[in-house]
CSV table of C-alpha atoms in Angstrom, one decimal:
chain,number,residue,atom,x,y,z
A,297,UNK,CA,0.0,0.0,0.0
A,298,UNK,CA,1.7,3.4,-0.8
A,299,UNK,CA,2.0,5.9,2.0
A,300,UNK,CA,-0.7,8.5,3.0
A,301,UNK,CA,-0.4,11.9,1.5
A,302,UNK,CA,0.8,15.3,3.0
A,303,UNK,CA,-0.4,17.9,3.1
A,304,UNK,CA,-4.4,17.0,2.5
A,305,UNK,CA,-6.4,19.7,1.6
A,306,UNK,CA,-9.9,19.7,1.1
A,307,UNK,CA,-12.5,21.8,-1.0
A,308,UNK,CA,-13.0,24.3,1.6
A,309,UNK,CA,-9.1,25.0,1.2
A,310,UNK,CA,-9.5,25.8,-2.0
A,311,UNK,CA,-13.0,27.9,-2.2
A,312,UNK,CA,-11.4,29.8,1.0
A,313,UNK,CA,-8.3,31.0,-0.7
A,314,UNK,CA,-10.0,31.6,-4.1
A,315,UNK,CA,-12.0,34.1,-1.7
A,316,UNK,CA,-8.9,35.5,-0.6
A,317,UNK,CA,-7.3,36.1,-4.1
A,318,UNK,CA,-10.6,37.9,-4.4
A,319,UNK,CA,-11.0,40.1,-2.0
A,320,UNK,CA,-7.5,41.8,-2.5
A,321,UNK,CA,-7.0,41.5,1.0
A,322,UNK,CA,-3.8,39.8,1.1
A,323,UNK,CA,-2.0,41.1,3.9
A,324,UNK,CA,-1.4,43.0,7.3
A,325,UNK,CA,-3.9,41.3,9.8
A,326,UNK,CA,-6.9,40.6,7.2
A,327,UNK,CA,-9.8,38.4,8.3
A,328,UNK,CA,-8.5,35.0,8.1
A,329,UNK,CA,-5.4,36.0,10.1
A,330,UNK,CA,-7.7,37.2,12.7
A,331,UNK,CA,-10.0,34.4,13.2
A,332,UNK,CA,-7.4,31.8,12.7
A,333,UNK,CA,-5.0,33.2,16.0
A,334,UNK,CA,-8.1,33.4,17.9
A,335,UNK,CA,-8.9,29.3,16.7
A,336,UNK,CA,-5.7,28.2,17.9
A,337,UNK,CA,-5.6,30.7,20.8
A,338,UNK,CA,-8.6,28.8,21.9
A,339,UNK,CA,-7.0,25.3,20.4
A,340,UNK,CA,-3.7,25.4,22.5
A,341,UNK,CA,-5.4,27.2,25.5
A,342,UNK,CA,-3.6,30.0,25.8
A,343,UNK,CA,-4.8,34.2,25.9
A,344,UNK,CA,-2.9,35.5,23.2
A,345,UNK,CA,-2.0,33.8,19.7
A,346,UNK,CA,-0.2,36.1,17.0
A,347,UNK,CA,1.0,34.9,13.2
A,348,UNK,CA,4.4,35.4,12.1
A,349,UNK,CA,6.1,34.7,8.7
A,350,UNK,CA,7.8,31.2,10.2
A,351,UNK,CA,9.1,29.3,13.3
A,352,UNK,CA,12.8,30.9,13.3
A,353,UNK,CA,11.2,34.2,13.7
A,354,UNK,CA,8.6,33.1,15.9
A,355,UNK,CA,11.7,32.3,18.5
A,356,UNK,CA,13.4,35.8,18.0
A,357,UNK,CA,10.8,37.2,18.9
A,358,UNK,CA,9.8,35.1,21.6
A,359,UNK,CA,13.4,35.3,23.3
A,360,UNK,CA,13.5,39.3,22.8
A,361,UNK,CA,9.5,39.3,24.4
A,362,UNK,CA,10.9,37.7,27.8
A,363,UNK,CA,14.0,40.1,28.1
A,364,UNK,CA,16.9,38.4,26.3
A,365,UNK,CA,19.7,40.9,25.2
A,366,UNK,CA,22.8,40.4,24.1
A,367,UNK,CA,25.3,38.9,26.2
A,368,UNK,CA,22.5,36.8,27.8
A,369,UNK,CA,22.8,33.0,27.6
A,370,UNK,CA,19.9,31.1,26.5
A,371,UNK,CA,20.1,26.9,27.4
A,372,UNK,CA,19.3,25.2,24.3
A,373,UNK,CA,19.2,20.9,23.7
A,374,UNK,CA,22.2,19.7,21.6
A,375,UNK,CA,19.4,17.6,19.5
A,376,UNK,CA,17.1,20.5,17.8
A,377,UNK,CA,16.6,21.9,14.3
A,378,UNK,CA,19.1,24.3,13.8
A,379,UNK,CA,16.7,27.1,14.3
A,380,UNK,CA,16.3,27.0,17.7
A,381,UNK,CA,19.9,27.8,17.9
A,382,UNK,CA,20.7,29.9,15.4
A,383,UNK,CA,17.6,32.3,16.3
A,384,UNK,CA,19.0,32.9,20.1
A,385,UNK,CA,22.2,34.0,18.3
A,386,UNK,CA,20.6,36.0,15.8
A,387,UNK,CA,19.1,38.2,18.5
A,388,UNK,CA,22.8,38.3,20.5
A,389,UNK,CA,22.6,35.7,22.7
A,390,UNK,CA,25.2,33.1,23.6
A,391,UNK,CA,23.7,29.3,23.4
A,392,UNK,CA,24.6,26.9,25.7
A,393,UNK,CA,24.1,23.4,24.2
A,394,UNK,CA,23.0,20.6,27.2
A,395,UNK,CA,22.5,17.0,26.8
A,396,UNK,CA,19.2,15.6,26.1
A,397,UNK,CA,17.2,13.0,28.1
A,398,UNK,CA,18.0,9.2,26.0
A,399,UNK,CA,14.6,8.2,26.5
A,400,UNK,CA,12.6,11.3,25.0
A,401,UNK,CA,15.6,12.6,23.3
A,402,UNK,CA,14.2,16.3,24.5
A,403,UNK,CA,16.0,18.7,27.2
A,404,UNK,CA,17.9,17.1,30.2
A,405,UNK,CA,16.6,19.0,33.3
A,406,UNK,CA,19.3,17.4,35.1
A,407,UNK,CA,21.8,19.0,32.0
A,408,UNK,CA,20.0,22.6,32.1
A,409,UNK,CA,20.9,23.0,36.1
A,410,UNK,CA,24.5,21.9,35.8
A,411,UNK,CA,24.7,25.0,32.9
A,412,UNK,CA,22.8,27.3,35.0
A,413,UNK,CA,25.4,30.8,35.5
A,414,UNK,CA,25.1,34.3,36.8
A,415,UNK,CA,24.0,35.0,33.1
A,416,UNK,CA,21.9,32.9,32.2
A,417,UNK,CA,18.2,34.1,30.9
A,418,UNK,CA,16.4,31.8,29.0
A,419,UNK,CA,16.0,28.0,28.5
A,420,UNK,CA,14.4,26.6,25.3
A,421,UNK,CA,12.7,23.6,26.0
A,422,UNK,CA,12.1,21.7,22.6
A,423,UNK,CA,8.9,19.1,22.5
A,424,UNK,CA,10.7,16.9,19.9
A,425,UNK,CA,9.4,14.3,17.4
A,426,UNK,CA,7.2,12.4,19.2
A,427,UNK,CA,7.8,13.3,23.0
A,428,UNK,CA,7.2,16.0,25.2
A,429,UNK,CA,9.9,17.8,27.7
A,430,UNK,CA,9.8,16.9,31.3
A,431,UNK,CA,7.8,20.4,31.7
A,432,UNK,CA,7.0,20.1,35.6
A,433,UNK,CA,11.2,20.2,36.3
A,434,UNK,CA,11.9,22.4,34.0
A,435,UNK,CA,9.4,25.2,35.3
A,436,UNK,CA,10.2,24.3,38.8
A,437,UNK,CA,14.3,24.9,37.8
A,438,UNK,CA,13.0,28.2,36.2
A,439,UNK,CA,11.2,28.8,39.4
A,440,UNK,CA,13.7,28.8,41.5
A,441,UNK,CA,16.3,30.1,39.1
A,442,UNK,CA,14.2,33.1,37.8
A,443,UNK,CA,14.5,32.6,34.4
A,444,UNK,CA,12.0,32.4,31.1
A,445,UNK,CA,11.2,29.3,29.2
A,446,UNK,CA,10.3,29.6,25.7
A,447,UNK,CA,8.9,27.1,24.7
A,448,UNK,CA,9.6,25.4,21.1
A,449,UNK,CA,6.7,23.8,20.1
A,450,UNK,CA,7.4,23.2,16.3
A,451,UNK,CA,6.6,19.5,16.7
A,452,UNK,CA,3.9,19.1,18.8
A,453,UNK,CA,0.7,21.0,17.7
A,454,UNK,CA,-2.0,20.4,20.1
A,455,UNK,CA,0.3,18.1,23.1
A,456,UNK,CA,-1.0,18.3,26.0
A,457,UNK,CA,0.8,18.1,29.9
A,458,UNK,CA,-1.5,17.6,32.4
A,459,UNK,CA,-3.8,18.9,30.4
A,460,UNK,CA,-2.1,21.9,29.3
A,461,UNK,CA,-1.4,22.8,26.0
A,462,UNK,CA,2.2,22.5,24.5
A,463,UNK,CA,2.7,26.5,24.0
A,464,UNK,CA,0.8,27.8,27.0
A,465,UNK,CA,2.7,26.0,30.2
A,466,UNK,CA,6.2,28.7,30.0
A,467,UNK,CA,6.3,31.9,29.4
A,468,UNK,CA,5.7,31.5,25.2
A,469,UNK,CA,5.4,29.4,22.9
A,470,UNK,CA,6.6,29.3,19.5
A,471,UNK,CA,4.9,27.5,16.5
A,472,UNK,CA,6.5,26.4,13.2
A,473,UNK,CA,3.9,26.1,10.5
A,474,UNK,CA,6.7,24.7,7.4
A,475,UNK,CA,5.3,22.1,5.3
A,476,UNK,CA,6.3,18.5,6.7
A,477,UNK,CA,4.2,20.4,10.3
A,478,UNK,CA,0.9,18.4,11.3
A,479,UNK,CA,-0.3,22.1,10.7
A,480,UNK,CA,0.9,23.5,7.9
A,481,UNK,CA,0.5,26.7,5.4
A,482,UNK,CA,3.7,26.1,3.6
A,483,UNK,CA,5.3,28.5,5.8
A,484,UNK,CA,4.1,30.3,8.5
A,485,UNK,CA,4.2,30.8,12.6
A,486,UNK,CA,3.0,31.5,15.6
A,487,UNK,CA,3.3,33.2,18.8
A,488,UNK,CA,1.3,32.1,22.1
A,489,UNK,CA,1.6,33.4,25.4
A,490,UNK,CA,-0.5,34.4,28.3
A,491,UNK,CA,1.3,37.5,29.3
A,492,UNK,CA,-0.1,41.2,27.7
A,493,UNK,CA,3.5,42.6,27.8
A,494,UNK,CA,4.5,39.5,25.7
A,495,UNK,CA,2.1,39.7,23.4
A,496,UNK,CA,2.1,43.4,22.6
A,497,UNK,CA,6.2,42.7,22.2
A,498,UNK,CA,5.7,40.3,19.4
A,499,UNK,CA,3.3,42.1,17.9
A,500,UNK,CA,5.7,45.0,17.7
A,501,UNK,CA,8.3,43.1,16.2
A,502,UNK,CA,6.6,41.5,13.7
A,503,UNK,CA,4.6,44.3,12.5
A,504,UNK,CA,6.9,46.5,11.3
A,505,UNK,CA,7.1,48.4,14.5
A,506,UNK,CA,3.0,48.8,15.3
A,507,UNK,CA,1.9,47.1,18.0
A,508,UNK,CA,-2.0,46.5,19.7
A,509,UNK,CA,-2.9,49.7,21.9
A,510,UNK,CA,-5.4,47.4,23.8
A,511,UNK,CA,-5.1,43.8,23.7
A,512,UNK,CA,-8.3,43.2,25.9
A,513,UNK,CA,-10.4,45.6,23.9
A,514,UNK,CA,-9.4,44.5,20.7
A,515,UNK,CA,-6.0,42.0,20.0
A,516,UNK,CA,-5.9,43.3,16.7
A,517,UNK,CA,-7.0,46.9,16.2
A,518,UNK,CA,-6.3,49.9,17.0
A,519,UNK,CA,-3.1,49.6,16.6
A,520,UNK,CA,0.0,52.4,18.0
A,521,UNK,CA,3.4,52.7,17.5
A,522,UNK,CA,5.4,50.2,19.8
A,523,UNK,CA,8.5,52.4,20.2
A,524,UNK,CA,9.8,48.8,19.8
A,525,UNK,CA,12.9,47.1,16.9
A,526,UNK,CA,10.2,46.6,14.3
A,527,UNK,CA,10.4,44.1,11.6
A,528,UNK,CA,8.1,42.7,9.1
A,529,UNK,CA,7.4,39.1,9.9
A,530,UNK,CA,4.1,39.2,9.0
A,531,UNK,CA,1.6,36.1,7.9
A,532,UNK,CA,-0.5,37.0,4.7
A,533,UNK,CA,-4.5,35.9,4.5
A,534,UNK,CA,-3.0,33.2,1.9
A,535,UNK,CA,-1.5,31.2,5.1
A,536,UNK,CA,-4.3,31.9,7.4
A,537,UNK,CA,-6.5,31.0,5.1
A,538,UNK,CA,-5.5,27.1,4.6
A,539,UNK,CA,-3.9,26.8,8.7
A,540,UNK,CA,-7.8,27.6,9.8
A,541,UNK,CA,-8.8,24.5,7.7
A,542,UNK,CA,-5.9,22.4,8.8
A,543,UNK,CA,-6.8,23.1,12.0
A,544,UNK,CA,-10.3,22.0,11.6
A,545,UNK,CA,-8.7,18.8,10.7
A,546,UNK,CA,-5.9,18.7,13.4
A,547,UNK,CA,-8.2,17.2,16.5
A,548,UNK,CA,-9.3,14.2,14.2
A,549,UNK,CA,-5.8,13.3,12.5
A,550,UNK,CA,-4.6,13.7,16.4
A,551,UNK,CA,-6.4,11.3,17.6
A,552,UNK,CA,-5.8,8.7,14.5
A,553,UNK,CA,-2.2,9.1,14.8
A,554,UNK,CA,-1.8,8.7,18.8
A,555,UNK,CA,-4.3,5.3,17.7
A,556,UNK,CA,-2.0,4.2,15.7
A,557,UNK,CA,1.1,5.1,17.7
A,558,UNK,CA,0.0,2.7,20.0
A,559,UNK,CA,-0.9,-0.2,17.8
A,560,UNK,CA,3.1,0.3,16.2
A,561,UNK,CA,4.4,0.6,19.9
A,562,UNK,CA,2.4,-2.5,21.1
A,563,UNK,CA,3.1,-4.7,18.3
A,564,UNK,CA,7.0,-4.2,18.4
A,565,UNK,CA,6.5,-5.0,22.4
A,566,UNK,CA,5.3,-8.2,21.3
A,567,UNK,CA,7.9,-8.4,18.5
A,568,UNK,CA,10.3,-8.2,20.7
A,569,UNK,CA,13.5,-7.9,18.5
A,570,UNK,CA,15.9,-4.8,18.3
A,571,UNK,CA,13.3,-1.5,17.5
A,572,UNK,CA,10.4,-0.3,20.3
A,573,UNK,CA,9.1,2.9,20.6
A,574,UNK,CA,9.9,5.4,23.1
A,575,UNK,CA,8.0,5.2,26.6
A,576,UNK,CA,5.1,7.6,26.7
A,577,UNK,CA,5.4,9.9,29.8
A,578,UNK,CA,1.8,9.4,32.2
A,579,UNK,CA,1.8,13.2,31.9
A,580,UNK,CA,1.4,13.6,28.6
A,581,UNK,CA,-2.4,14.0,27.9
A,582,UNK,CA,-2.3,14.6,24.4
A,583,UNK,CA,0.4,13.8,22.1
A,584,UNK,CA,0.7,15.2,18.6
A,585,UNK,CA,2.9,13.2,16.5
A,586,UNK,CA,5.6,15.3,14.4
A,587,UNK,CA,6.9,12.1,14.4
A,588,UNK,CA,7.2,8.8,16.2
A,589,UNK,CA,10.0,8.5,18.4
A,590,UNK,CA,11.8,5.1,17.8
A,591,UNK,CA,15.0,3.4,19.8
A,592,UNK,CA,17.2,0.8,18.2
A,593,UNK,CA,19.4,-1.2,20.2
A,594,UNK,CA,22.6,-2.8,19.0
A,595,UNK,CA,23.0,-5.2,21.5
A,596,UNK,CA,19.8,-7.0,20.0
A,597,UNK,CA,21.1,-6.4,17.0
A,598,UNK,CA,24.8,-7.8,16.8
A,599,UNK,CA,27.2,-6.8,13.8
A,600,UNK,CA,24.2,-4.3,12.2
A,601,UNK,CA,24.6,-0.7,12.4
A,602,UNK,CA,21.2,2.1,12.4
A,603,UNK,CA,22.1,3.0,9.3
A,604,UNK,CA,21.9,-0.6,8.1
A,605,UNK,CA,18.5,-1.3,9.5
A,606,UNK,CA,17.2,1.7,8.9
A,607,UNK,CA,18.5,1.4,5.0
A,608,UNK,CA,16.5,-2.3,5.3
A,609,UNK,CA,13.1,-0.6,6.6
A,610,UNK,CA,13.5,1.9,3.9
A,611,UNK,CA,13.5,-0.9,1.2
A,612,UNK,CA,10.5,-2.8,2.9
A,613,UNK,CA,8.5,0.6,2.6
A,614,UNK,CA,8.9,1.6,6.3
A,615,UNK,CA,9.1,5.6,6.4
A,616,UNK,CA,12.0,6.3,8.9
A,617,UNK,CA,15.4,8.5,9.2
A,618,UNK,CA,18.0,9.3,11.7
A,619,UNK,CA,17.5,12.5,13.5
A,620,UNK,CA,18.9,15.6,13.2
A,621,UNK,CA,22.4,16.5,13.3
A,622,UNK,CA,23.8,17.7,16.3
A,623,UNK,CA,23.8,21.2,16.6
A,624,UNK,CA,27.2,21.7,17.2
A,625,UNK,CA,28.3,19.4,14.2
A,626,UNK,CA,25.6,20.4,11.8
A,627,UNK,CA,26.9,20.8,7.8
A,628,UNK,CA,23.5,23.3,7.6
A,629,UNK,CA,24.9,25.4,10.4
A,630,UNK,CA,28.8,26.2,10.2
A,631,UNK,CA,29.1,28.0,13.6
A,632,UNK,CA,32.8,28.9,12.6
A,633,UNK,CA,31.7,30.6,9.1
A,634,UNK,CA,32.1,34.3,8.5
A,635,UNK,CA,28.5,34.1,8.0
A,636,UNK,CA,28.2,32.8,11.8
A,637,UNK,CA,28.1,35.7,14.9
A,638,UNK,CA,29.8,33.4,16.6
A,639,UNK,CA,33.6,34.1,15.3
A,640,UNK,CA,33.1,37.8,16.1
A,641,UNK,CA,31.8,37.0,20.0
A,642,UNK,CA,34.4,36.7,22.7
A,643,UNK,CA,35.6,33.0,22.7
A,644,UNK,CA,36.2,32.9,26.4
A,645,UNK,CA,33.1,33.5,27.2
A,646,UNK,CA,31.0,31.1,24.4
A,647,UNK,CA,31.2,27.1,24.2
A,648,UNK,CA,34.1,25.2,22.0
A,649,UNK,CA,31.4,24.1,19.6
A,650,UNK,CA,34.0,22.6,17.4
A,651,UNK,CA,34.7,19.9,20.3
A,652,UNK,CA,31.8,20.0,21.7
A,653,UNK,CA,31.0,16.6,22.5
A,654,UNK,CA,27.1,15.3,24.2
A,655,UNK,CA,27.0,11.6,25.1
A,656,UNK,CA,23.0,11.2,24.7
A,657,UNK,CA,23.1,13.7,21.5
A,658,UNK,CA,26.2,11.6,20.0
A,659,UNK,CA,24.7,7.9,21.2
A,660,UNK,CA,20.9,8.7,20.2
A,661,UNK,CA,22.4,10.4,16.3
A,662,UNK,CA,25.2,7.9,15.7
A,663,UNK,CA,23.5,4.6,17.2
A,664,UNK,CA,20.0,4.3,18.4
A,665,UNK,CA,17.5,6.9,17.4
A,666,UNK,CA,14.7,6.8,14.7
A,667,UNK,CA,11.7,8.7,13.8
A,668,UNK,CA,8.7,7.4,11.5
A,669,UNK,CA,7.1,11.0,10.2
A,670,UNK,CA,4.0,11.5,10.8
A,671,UNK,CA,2.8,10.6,8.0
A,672,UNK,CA,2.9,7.1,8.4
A,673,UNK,CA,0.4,7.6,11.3
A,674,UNK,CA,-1.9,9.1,9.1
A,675,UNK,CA,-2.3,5.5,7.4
A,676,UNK,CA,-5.7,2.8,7.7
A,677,UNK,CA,-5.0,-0.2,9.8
A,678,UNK,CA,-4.0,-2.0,6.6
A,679,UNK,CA,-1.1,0.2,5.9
A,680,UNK,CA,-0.1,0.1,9.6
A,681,UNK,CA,-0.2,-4.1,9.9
A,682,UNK,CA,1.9,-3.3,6.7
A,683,UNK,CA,4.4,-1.2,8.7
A,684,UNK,CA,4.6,-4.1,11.4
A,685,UNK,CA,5.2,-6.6,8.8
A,686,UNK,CA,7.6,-5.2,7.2
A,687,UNK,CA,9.9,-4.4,10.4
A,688,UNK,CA,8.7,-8.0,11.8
A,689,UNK,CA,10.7,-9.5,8.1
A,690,UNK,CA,13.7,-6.9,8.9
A,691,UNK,CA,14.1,-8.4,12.3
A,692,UNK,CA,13.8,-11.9,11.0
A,693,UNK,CA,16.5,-11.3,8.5
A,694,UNK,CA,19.3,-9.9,10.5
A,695,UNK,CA,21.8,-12.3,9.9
A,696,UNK,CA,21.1,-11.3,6.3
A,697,UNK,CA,22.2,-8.0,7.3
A,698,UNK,CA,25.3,-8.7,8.9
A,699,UNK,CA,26.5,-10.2,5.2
């Protein structure tokens, strides 16, 4: 059976943008934009949602909102999309790359204490793939520690903690909306946050310097000069238009894909042999699937690398890759390039990122993690026994492998 398709629109998608092209209203808070950040406003559970032109920005701004300056130091996991990185430097910061958790492959709150200093500001907590951060340690360290927690929620559109939406437990939370997203316009972002100050930040910064002169009256209108950095980083009708009808979608394909997440993670259990899925946190109420979260161990797999078995599933028609690249070792993201800020900061006072070494980032991207995109999830029950077959003939033929 061949894979579901992404993205899946539907014929409301299309008569609602034809309406945009239409009304000449293309741009600069029309009504699509409007009613879509007050649908996922209400969606992730948070009081304030605003659109912004992607998720890189969407962190900028969210960093800058919360008081980071230059010469702060934002804590950021050594396993992320570059982005997350390269948009506290972008705004002046200095990163500070921790270990991950091995399990979740997210944030170590145990590795964000240990890099705690006098000037630290910010930690970025990133829900990735398929798992969310340990959120109740990591507000409790930025309790005590007085610092902000952006959240980056680029994987995890509609995950819930203890009920709480992904986006709405720190201080912000920052939305990608790129095409491979379970909500998607292409390109696009997001801003939520609870806090007026935040809000009428971002909205500052994204809209070329105007900002909301009354956020309870009207979170749109009436709009004032921010006295703020302004930039233009603005969502046009065309995105809001076909996010409000993903989201219409997004509850429904939420709940197939944690279905189906379950029936891949009970099966292997049963299987038995060298892949399972990783353990689902009890505090996790909702999980949205950017991607399934997958551990491979060697020892049950003697002689065969990840790259081999992941090369096998590949040819069986199982959709999996490795994970990103570390950070610090990323070919998208020469640190050391005169592109980079970070040649022209003060080398005493930054990481060595050229020997920057992580244990769980370098185990989980050389030797046991895998992700299945979402996707997959996406599929009938057919396609998924297909899935379990198919990784179930792997496993049978690993001494075919090793050869």
């Amino acid at each position: 059976l061949p894979a579901p398709k992404w993205p899946r629109p539907d014929e409301v998608d299309v008569t609602r943008m034809a309406e945009v092209v239409r009304s000449g209203n293309w741009s600069w808070i029309g009504p699509n934009e409007r009613a879509f950040c007050e649908e996922y406003r209400a969606f992730i559970g948070s009081r304030y949602c605003i659109g912004l032109a992607n998720g890189t920005v969407t962190l900028q701004c969210a960093l800058q909102a919360v008081g980071v300056v230059p010469g702060d130091e934002v804590i950021v996991p050594g396993l992320t999309w570059v982005a997350t990185a390269q948009a506290a430097l972008d705004i002046g910061a200095d990163v500070v790359l921790v270990d991950i958790d091995p399990e979740t492959l997210c944030i170590s709150p145990e590795a964000i204490k240990a890099a705690i200093t006098p000037r630290t500001k910010a930690i970025v907590p990133v829900h990735l793939y398929g798992c969310m951060c340990d959120m109740d340690a990591i507000m409790a360290i930025a309790k005590e520690h007085r610092l902000a927690v952006v959240e980056d929620v680029a994987h995890q559109h509609g995950s819930q903690w203890r009920g709480v939406g992904a986006g709405a437990i720190g201080d912000v939370g920052s939305f990608s909306f790129q095409q491979s997203k379970v909500l998607s316009s292409g390109e696009g972002g997001a801003v939520t946050c609870n806090r007026t100050d935040i809000y009428k930040t971002v909205f500052a910064l994204k809209q070329v310097g105007w900002t909301v002169a009354d956020p309870e009256t009207d979170p749109f209108g009436a709009l004032e000069p921010g006295k703020k950095y302004g930039h233009n980083y603005r969502l046009t009708e065309f995105q809001a238009a076909i996010l409000r009808g993903g989201l219409s979608r997004l509850p429904e394909e939420t709940r197939l894909r944690e279905r189906n997440a379950r029936t891949i993670a009970a099966e292997l259990a049963k299987t038995g042999g060298p892949l399972r899925v990783a353990r689902r946190d009890e505090r996790v109420t909702r999980q949205a699937y950017y991607a399934l979260t997958l551990h491979f161990d060697p020892a049950k797999a003697p002689g065969v690398s990840k790259a081999r078995y992941m090369e096998a599933l590949n040819r069986e028609g199982v959709p999996v890759n490795g994970t990103y690249w570390p950070v610090y070792a990323s070919p998208l993201l020469n640190l050391y390039d005169a592109t980079s800020p970070v040649p022209f900061r003060d080398q005493a006072r930054i990481q060595n990122y050229r020997t920057l070494k992580l244990p769980n980032v370098e185990r989980a991207f050389n030797e046991t993690a895998i992700v299945m995109t979402h996707v997959a999830l996406l599929g009938g029950a057919d396609y998924i026994a297909q899935i379990i077959a198919a990784i179930r003939k792997v496993n049978a033929n690993l001494d075919a492998l090793r050869q």
